mmCIF file of C-alpha atoms and ligand atoms in Angstrom:
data_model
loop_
_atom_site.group_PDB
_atom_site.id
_atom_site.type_symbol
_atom_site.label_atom_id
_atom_site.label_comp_id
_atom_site.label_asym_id
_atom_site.label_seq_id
_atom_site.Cartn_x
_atom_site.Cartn_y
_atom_site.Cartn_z
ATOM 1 C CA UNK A 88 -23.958 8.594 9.106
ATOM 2 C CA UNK A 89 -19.910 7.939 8.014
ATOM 3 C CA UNK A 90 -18.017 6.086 10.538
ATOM 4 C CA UNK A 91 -14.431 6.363 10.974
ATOM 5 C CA UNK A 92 -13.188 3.278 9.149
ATOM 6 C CA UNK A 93 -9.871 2.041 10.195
ATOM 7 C CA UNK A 94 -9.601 -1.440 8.049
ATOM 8 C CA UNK A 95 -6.078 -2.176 6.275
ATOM 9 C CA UNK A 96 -7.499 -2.864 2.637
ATOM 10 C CA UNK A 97 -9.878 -2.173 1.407
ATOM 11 C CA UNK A 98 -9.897 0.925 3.383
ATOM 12 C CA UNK A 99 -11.581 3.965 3.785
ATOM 13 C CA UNK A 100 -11.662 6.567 0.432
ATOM 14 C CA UNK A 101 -11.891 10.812 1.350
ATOM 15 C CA UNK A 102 -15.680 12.591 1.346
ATOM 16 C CA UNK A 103 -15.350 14.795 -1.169
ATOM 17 C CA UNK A 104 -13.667 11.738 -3.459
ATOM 18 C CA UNK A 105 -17.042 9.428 -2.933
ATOM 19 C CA UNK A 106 -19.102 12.656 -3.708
ATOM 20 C CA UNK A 107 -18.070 13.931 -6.433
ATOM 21 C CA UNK A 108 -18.141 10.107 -8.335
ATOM 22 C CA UNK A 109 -21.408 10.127 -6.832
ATOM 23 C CA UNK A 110 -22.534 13.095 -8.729
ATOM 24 C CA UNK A 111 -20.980 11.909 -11.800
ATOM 25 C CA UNK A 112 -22.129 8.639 -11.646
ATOM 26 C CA UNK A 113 -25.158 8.576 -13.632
ATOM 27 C CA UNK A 114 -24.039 11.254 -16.294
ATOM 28 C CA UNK A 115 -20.093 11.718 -16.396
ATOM 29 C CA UNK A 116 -19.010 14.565 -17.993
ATOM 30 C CA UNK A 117 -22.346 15.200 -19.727
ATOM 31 C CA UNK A 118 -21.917 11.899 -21.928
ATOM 32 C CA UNK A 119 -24.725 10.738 -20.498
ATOM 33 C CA UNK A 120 -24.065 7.750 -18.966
ATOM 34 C CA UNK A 121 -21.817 6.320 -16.103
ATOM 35 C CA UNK A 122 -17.838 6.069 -16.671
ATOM 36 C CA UNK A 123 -18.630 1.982 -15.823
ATOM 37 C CA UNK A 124 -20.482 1.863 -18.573
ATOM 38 C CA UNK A 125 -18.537 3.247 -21.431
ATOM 39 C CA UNK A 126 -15.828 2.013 -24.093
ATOM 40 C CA UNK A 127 -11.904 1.776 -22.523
ATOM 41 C CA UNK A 128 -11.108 3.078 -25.692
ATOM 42 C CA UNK A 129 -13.597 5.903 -25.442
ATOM 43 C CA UNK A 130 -12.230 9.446 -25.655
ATOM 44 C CA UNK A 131 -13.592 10.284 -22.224
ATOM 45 C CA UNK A 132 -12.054 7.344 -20.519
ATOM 46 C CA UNK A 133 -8.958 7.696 -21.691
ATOM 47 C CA UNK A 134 -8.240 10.833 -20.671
ATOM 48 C CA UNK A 135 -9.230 9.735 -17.535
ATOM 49 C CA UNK A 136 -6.381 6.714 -18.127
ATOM 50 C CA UNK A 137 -4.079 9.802 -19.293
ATOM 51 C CA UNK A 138 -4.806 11.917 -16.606
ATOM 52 C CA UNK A 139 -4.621 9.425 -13.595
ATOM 53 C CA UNK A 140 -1.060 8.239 -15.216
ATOM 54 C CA UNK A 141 -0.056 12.189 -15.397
ATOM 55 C CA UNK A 142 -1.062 12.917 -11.528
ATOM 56 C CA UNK A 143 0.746 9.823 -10.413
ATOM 57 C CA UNK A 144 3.860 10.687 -12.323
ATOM 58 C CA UNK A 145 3.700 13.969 -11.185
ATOM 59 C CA UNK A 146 3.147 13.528 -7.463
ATOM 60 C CA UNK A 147 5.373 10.611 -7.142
ATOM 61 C CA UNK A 148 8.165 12.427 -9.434
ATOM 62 C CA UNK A 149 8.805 9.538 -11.913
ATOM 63 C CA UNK A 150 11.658 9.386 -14.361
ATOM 64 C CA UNK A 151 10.186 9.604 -17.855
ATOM 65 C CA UNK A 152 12.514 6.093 -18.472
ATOM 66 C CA UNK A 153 9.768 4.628 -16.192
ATOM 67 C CA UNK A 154 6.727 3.014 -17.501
ATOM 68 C CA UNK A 155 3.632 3.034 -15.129
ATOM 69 C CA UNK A 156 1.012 0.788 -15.503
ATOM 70 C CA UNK A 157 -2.629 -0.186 -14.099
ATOM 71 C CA UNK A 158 -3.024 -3.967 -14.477
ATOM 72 C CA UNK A 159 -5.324 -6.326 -12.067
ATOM 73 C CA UNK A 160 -4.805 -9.291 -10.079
ATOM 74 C CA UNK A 161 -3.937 -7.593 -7.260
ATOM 75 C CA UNK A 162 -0.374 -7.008 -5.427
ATOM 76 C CA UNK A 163 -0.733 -10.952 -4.949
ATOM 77 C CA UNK A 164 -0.338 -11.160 -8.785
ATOM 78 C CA UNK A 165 2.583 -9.460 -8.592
ATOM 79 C CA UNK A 166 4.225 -11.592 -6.643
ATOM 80 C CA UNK A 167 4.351 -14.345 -9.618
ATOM 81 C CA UNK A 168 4.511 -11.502 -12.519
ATOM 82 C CA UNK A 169 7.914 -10.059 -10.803
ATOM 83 C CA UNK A 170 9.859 -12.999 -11.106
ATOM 84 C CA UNK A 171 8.358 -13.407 -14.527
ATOM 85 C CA UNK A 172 9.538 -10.369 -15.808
ATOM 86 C CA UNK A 173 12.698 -10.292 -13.578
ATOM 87 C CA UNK A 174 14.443 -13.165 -13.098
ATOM 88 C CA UNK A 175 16.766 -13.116 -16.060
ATOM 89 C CA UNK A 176 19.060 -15.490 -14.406
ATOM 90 C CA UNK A 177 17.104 -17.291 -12.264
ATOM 91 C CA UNK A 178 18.140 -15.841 -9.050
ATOM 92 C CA UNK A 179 17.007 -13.154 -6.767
ATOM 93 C CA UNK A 180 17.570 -12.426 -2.997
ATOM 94 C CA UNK A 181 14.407 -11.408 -1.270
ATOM 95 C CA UNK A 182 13.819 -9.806 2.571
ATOM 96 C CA UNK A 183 11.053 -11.192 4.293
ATOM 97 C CA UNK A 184 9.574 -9.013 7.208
ATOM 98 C CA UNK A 185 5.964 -10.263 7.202
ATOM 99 C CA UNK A 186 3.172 -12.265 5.586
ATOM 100 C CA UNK A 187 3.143 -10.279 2.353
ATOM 101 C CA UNK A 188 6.671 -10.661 2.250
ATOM 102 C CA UNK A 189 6.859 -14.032 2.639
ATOM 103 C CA UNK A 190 4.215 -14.709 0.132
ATOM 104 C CA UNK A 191 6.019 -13.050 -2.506
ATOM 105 C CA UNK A 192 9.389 -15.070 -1.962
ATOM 106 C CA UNK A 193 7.216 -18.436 -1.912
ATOM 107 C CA UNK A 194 5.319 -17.460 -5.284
ATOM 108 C CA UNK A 195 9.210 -16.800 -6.513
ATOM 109 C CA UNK A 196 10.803 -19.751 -5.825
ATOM 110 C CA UNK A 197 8.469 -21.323 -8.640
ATOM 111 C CA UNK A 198 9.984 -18.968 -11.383
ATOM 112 C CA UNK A 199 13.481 -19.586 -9.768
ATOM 113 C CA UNK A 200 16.102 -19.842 -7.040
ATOM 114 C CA UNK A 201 14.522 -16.936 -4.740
ATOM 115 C CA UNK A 202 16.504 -16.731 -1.299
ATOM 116 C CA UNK A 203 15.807 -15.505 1.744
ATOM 117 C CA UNK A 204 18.977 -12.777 2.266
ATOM 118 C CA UNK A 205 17.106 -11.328 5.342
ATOM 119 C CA UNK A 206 14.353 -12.275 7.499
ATOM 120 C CA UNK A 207 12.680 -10.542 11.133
ATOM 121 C CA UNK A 208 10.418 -13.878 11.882
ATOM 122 C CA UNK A 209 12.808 -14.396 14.712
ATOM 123 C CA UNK A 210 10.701 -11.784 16.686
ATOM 124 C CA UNK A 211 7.320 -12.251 14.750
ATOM 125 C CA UNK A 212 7.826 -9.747 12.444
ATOM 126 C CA UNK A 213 8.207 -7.049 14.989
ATOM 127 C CA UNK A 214 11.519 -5.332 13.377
ATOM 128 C CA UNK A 215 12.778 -4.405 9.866
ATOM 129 C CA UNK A 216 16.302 -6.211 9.832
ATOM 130 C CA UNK A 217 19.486 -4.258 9.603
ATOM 131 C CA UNK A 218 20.516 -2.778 5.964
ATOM 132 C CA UNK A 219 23.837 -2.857 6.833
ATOM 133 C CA UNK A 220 23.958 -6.228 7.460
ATOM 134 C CA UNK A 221 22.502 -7.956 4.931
ATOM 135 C CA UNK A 222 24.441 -9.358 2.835
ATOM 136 C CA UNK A 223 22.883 -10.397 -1.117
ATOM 137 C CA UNK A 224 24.583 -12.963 -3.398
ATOM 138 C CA UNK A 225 26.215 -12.111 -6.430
ATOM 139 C CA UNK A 226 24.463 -12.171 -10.378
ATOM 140 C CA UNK A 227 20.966 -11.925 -8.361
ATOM 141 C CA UNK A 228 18.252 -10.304 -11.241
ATOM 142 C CA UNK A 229 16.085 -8.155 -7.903
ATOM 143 C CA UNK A 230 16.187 -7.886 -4.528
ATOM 144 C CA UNK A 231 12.707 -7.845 -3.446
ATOM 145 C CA UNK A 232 11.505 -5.828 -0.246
ATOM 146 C CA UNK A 233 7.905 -4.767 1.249
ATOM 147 C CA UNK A 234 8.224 -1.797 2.516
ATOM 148 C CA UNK A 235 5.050 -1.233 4.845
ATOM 149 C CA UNK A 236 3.833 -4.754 6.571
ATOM 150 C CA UNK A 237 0.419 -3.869 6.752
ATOM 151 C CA UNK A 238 -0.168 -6.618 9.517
ATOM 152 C CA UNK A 239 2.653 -6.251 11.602
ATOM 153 C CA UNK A 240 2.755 -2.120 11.684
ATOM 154 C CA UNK A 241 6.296 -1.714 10.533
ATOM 155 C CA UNK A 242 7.880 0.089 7.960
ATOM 156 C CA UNK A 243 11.472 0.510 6.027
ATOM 157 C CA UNK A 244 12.995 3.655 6.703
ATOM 158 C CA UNK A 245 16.243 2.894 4.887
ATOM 159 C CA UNK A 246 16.795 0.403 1.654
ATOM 160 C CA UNK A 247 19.093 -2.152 1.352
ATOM 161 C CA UNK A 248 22.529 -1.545 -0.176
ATOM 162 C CA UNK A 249 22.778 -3.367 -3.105
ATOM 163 C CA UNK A 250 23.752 -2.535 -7.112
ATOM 164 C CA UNK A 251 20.986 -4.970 -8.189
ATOM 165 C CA UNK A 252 17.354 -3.324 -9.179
ATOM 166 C CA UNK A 253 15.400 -2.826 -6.264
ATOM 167 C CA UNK A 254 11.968 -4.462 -6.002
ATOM 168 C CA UNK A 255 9.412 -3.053 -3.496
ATOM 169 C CA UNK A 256 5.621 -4.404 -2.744
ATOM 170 C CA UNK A 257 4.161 -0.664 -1.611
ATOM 171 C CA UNK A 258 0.854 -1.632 -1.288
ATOM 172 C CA UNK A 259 0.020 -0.022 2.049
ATOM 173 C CA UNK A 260 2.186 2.838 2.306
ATOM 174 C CA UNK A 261 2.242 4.332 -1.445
ATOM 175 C CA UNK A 262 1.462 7.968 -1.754
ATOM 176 C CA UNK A 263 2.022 8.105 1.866
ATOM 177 C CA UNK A 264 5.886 9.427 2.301
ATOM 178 C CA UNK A 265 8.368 11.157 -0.164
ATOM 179 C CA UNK A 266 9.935 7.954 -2.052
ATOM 180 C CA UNK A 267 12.864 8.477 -4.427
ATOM 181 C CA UNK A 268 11.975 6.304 -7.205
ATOM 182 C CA UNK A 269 15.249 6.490 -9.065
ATOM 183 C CA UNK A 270 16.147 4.251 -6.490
ATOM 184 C CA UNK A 271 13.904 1.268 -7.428
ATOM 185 C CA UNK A 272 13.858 -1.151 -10.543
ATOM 186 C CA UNK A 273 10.776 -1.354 -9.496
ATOM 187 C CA UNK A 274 7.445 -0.788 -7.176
ATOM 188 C CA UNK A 275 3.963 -2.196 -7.239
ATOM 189 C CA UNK A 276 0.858 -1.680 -5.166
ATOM 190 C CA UNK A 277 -2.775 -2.726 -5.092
ATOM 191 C CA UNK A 278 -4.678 0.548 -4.551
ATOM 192 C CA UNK A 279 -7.381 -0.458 -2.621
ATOM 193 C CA UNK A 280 -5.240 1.012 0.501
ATOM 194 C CA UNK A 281 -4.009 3.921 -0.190
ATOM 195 C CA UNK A 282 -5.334 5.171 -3.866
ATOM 196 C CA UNK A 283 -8.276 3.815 -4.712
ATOM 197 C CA UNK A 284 -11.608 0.721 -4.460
ATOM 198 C CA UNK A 285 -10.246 -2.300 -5.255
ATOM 199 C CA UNK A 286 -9.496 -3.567 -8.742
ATOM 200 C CA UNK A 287 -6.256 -1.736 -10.030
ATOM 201 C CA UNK A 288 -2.690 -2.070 -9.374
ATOM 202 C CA UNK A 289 -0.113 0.177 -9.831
ATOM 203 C CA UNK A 290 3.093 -0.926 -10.969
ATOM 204 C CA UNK A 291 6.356 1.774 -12.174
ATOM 205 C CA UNK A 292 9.140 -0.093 -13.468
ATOM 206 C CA UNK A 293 12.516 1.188 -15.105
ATOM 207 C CA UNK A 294 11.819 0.631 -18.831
ATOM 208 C CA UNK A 295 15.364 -0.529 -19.390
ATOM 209 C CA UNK A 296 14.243 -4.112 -17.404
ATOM 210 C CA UNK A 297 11.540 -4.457 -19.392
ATOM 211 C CA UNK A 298 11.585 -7.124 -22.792
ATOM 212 C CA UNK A 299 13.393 -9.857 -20.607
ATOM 213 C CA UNK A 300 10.729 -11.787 -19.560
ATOM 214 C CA UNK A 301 10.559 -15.352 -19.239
ATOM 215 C CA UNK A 302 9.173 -17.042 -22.771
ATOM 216 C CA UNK A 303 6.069 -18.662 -20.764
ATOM 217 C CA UNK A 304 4.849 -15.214 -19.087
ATOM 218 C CA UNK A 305 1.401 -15.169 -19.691
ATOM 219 C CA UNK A 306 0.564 -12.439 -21.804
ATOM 220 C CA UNK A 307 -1.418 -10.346 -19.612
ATOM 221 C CA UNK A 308 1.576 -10.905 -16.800
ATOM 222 C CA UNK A 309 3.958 -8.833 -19.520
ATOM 223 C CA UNK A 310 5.029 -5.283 -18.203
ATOM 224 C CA UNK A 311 6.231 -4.187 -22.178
ATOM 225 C CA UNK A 312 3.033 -5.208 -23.767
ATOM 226 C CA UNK A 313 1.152 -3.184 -21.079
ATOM 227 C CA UNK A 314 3.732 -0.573 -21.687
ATOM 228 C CA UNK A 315 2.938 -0.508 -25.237
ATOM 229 C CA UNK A 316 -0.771 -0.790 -25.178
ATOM 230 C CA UNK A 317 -0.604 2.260 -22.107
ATOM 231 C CA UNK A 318 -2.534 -0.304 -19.629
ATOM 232 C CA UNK A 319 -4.961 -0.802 -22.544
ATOM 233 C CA UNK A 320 -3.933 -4.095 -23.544
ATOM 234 C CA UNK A 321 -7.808 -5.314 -23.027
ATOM 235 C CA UNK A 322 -10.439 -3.757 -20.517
ATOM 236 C CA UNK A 323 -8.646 -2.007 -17.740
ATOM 237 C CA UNK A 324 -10.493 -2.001 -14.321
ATOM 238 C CA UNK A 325 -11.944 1.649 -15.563
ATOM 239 C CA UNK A 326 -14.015 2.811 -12.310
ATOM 240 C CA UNK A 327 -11.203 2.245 -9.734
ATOM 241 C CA UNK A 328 -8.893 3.705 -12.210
ATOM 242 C CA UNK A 329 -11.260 6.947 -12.242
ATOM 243 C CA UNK A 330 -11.547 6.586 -9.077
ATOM 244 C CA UNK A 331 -7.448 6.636 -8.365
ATOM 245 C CA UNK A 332 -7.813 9.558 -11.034
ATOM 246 C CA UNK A 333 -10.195 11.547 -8.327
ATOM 247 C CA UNK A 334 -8.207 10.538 -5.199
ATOM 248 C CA UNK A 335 -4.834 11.582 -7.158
ATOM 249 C CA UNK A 336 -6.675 15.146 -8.467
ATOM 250 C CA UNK A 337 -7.299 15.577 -4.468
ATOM 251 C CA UNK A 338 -3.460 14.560 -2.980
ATOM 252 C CA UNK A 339 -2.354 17.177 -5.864
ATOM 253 C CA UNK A 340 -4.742 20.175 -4.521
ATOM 254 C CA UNK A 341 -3.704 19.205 -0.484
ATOM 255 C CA UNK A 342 -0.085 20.211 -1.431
ATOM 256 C CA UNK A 343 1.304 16.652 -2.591
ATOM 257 C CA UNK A 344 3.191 13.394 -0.899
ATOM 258 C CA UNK A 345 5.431 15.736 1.257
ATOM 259 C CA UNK A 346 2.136 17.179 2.358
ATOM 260 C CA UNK A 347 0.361 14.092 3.118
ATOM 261 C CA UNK A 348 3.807 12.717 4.943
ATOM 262 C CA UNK A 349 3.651 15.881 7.219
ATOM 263 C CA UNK A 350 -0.158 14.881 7.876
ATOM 264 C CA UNK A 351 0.482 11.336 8.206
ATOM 265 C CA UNK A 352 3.416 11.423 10.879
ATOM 266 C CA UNK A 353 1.504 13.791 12.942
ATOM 267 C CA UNK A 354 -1.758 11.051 12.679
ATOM 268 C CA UNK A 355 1.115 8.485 13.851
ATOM 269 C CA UNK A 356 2.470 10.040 16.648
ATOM 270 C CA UNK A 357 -1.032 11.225 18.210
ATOM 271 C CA UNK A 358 -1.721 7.183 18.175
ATOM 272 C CA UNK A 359 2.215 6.070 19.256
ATOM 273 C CA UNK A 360 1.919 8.605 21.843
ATOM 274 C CA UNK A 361 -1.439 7.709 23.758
ATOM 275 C CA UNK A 362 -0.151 4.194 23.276
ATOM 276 C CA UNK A 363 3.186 4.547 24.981
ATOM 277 C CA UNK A 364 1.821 6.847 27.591
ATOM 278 C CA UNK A 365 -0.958 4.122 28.922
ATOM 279 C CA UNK A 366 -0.329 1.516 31.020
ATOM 280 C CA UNK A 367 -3.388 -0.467 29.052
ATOM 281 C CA UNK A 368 -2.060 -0.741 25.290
ATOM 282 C CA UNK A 369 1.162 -2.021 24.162
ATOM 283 C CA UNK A 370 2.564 -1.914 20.714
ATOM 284 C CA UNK A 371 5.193 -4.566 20.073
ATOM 285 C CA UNK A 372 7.401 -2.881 16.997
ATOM 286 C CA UNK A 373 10.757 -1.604 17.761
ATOM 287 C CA UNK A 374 10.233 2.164 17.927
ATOM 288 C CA UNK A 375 12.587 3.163 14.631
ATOM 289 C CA UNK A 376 10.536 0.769 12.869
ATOM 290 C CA UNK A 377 7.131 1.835 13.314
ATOM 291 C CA UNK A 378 4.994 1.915 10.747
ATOM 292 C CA UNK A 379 2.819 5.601 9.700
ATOM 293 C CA UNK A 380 0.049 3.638 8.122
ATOM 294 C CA UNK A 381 -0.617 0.392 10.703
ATOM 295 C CA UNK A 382 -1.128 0.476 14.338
ATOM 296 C CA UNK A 383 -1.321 -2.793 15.847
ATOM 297 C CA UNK A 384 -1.824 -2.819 19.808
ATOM 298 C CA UNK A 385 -2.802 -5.275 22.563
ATOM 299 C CA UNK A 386 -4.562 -4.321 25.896
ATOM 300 C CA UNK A 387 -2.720 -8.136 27.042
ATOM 301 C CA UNK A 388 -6.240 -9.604 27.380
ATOM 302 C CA UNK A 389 -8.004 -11.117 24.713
ATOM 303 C CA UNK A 390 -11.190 -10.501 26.420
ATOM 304 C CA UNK A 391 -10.521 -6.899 26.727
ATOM 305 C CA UNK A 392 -9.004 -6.675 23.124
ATOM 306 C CA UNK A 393 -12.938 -7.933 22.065
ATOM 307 C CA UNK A 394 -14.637 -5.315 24.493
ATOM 308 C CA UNK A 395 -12.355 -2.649 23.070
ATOM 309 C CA UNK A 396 -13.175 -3.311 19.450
ATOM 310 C CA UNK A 397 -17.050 -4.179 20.187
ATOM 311 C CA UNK A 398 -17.329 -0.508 22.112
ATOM 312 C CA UNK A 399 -15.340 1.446 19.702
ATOM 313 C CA UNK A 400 -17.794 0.323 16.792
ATOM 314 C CA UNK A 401 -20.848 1.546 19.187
ATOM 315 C CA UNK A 402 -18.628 4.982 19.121
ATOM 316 C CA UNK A 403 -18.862 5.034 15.133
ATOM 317 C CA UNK A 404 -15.050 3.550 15.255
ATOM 318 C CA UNK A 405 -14.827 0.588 13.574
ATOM 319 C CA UNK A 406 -12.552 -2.431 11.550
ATOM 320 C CA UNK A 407 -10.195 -1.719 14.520
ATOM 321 C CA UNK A 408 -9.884 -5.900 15.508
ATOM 322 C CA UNK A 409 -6.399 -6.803 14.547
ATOM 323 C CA UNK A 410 -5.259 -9.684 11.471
ATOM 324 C CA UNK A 411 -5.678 -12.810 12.879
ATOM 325 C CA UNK A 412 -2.032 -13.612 12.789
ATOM 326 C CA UNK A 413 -1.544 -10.845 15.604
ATOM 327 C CA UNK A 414 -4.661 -10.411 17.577
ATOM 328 C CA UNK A 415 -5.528 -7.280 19.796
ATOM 329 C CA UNK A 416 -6.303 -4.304 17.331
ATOM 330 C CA UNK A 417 -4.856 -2.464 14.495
ATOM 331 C CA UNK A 418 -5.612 1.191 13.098
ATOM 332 C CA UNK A 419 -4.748 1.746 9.971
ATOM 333 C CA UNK A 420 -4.577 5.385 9.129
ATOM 334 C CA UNK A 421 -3.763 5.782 5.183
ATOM 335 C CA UNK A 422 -4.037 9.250 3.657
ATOM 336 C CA UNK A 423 -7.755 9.382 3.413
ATOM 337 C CA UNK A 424 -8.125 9.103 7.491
ATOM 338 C CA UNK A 425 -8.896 12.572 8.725
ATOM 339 C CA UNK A 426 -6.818 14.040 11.638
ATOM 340 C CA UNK A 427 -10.322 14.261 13.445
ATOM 341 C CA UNK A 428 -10.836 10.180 13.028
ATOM 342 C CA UNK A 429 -7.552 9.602 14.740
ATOM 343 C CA UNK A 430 -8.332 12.120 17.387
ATOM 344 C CA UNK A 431 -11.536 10.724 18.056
ATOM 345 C CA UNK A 432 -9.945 7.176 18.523
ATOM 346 C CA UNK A 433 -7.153 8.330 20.940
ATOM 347 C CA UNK A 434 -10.382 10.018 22.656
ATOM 348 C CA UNK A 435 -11.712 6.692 22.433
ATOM 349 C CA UNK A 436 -8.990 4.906 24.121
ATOM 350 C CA UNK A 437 -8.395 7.347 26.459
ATOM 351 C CA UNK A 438 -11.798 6.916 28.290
ATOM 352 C CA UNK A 439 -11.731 2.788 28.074
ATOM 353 C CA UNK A 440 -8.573 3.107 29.743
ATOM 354 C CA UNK A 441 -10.050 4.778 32.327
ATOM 355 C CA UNK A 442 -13.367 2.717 32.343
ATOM 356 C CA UNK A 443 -10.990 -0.372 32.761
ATOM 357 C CA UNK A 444 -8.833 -0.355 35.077
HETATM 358 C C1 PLP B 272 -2.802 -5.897 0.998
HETATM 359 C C2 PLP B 272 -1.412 -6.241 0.645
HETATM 360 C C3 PLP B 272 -1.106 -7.214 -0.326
HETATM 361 C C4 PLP B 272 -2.182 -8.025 -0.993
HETATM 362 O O1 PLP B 272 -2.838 -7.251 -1.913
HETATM 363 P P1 PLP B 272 -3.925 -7.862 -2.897
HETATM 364 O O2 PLP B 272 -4.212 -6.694 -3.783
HETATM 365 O O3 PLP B 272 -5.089 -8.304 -2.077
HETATM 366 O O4 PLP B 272 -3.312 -8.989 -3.623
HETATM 367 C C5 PLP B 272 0.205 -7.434 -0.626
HETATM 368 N N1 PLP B 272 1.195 -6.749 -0.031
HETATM 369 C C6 PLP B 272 0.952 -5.810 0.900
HETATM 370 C C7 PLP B 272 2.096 -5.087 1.547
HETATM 371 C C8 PLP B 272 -0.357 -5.535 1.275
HETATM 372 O O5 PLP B 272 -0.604 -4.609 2.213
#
């Protein structure tokens, strides 16, 4: 029996997605074996590559000047390979508004003078800071944001205003709203969230940044020599790239991102809404900054918080306990979350409410 599965990453994948790589799995495409098991190079898998670069390019409407590449290591490995490729002159302003965030400025500062222009620790992370107000230096290479903090539930809902090329960590909220990506230098994402299993990353960057890297990038760090070798460099992470090609086939069919954003806004506010109407569960991030994709809430009782999660997984709903850095619970509701998994969690809370008053 499927459960609903509400953990940030990696997180729950559609039905119809696992089934259909289930049927394929021992035989794809009558080749007669699994697409694990087969050349990179092979003709089959890289139309798969081809294809799965097509749908994103398509869905996300990406300037042909971009290149978009699969690599590995995770968004984490971004964090180093940014400033790599980036930092021309050393210097880049970055906003940190969460764990993630704050990671990525850290792994900077070892590459070069990486700043903090902006920062919402004041109030644990609860806020996105200001645009207006933030002020960047001048001759900065990036401005780096994240704009979904997958542990603290909150979300950007306008950029910052700056002429420098705009770096954004969209790991958990990808595929998940209309993004104009003219307006970024450049995005990254692990997919295990919102696209795909584990393994791949995405990363779309304006080709005109590219062939500035610093002279001791590794190799397999380099965005132009992935450019030029189409992700191909040496042995891509193949299944979760098929797999990203399957997910991608189904977001395409469903009507696209503006689709999914209608979906996903409706999942938020069904959550937002049971939570702000109880007197049990609070949710700590300023309204305007609410995340769509992670829904952290306390009952104010950390026994209670335990009861909640420990009941909910006896109802079939389950990686609900929150990231250890903010306790209580946390749903995270990516595009693959049905409607009917949400619904059956407000159900859910609704009743333990009730049961515990
Ligand atoms: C999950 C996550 C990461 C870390 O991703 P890895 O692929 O595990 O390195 C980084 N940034 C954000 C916003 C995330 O949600």
């Amino acid at each position: 029996m499927r459960v609903y599965n509400f953990a940030a990453g990696p997180s729950t994948l559609p039905v119809e997605v696992l089934e259909e790589a289930q049927r394929d799995f021992l035989d794809y495409n009558g080749t007669g074996m699994s697409i694990t098991e087969m050349s990179h190079r092979s003709k089959p898998f890289m139309a798969v590559n081809d294809e799965a670069q097509a749908l994103l390019r398509e869905l996300m409407n990406i300037p042909d000047d971009y290149a978009v590449l699969f690599v590995q290591g995770g968004a984490s490995q971004q964090f180093a390979a940014v400033p790599l490729n980036l930092m021309v002159n050393g210097k880049a302003d970055y906003i940190v508004t969460g764990n993630f965030a704050g990671k990525a400025q850290e792994e900077a500062t070892k590459y070069g003078d990486a700043a903090i222009a902006a920062s919402s620790k004041d109030k644990n992370f609860t806020y996105i800071p200001d645009m207006k107000n933030v002020k960047f230096r001048d001759g900065i290479d990036y401005v780096h944001i994240t704009s979904n903090n997958t542990i603290y539930g909150t979300r950007y809902t306008a950029l910052p205003e700056t002429a420098a090329p705009l770096v954004s960590d969209m790991s958990s909220n990808i595929l998940s709203e209309v993004v104009d990506v003219k307006k970024f230098g450049l995005i990254y994402a692990g997919a295990q969230k919102n696209v795909a299993p584990a393994g791949v990353t995405i990363v779309i960057v304006k080709r005109a940044l590219l062939g500035r890297h610093k002279a001791f990038c590794p190799t397999m760090l380099r965005y132009d020599i992935q450019d030029k070798n189409n992700s191909l460099y040496n042995t891509p992470p193949c299944f979760s790239i098929y797999m990203a090609m399957l997910v991608l086939r189904r977001l395409k069919k469903l009507g696209g991102v503006k689709a999914m954003q209608e979906v996903n806004e409706y999942k938020a506010k069904l959550l937002y809404d049971c939570i702000d109407s109880s007197s049990l569960y609070k949710n700590y991030v300023n309204k305007a900054d609410r995340s769509l994709m992670n829904v952290p809430f306390v009952t104010g009782s950390e026994e209670l918080d335990a009861k909640f999660v420990k009941e909910a997984a006896e109802h079939g709903l389950v990686s609900l306990k929150g990231h250890r850095l903010v306790g209580g619970m946390r749903a995270s509701i990516y595009n693959a979350m049905p409607v009917e998994g949400v619904k059956a969690l407000v159900e859910f809370m609704k009743k333990f409410e009730l049961e515990n008053k």
